[in-house]
Amino acid sequence: MRLPMPRAGSVSLPRQTFDLQEWSGPFGGLGLLIAIVAGGLLNR
């Protein structure tokens, strides 16, 4: 069975929560990157 690899844009988060300005606040973009990587690992 081959599972479709999740794209960076297909994060199952609400648009309001997935805000670049909020993410780049405390983590300076690292939080966004970690969230995408963590989401990709969880969706495997």
Short mmCIF file of C-alpha atoms in Angstrom, two decimals:
data_model
loop_
_atom_site.label_atom_id
_atom_site.label_comp_id
_atom_site.label_asym_id
_atom_site.label_seq_id
_atom_site.Cartn_x
_atom_site.Cartn_y
_atom_site.Cartn_z
CA MET A 1 0.00 0.00 0.00
CA ARG A 2 1.32 3.41 -0.95
CA LEU A 3 0.15 6.35 1.09
CA PRO A 4 0.13 9.76 -0.61
CA MET A 5 2.86 11.97 0.80
CA PRO A 6 1.40 15.05 2.50
CA ARG A 7 2.28 18.33 0.87
CA ALA A 8 3.42 21.36 2.83
CA GLY A 9 0.15 23.13 2.01
CA SER A 10 -2.14 20.29 3.03
CA VAL A 11 -1.77 20.75 6.77
CA SER A 12 -5.01 19.76 8.50
CA LEU A 13 -5.18 22.91 10.60
CA PRO A 14 -7.76 25.68 10.48
CA ARG A 15 -6.77 28.69 8.39
CA GLN A 16 -7.08 30.94 11.41
CA THR A 17 -4.65 28.83 13.45
CA PHE A 18 -2.27 28.41 10.52
CA ASP A 19 -1.15 32.04 10.55
CA LEU A 20 2.40 32.92 9.54
CA GLN A 21 2.48 35.98 11.77
CA GLU A 22 1.47 33.96 14.84
CA TRP A 23 3.96 31.20 14.09
CA SER A 24 6.86 33.56 13.44
CA GLY A 25 6.28 35.32 16.76
CA PRO A 26 8.05 33.30 19.46
CA PHE A 27 9.88 30.82 17.23
CA GLY A 28 10.75 33.05 14.28
CA GLY A 29 9.60 30.56 11.66
CA LEU A 30 11.07 27.52 13.44
CA GLY A 31 7.68 26.71 14.93
CA LEU A 32 6.14 26.61 11.46
CA LEU A 33 8.91 24.37 10.13
CA ILE A 34 8.67 22.03 13.12
CA ALA A 35 4.89 21.87 12.75
CA ILE A 36 5.16 20.90 9.07
CA VAL A 37 7.83 18.28 9.78
CA ALA A 38 5.90 16.88 12.74
CA GLY A 39 2.72 16.78 10.66
CA GLY A 40 4.53 14.92 7.90
CA LEU A 41 5.90 12.37 10.36
CA LEU A 42 2.49 11.84 11.96
CA ASN A 43 0.80 11.38 8.58
CA ARG A 44 3.16 8.59 7.51
#
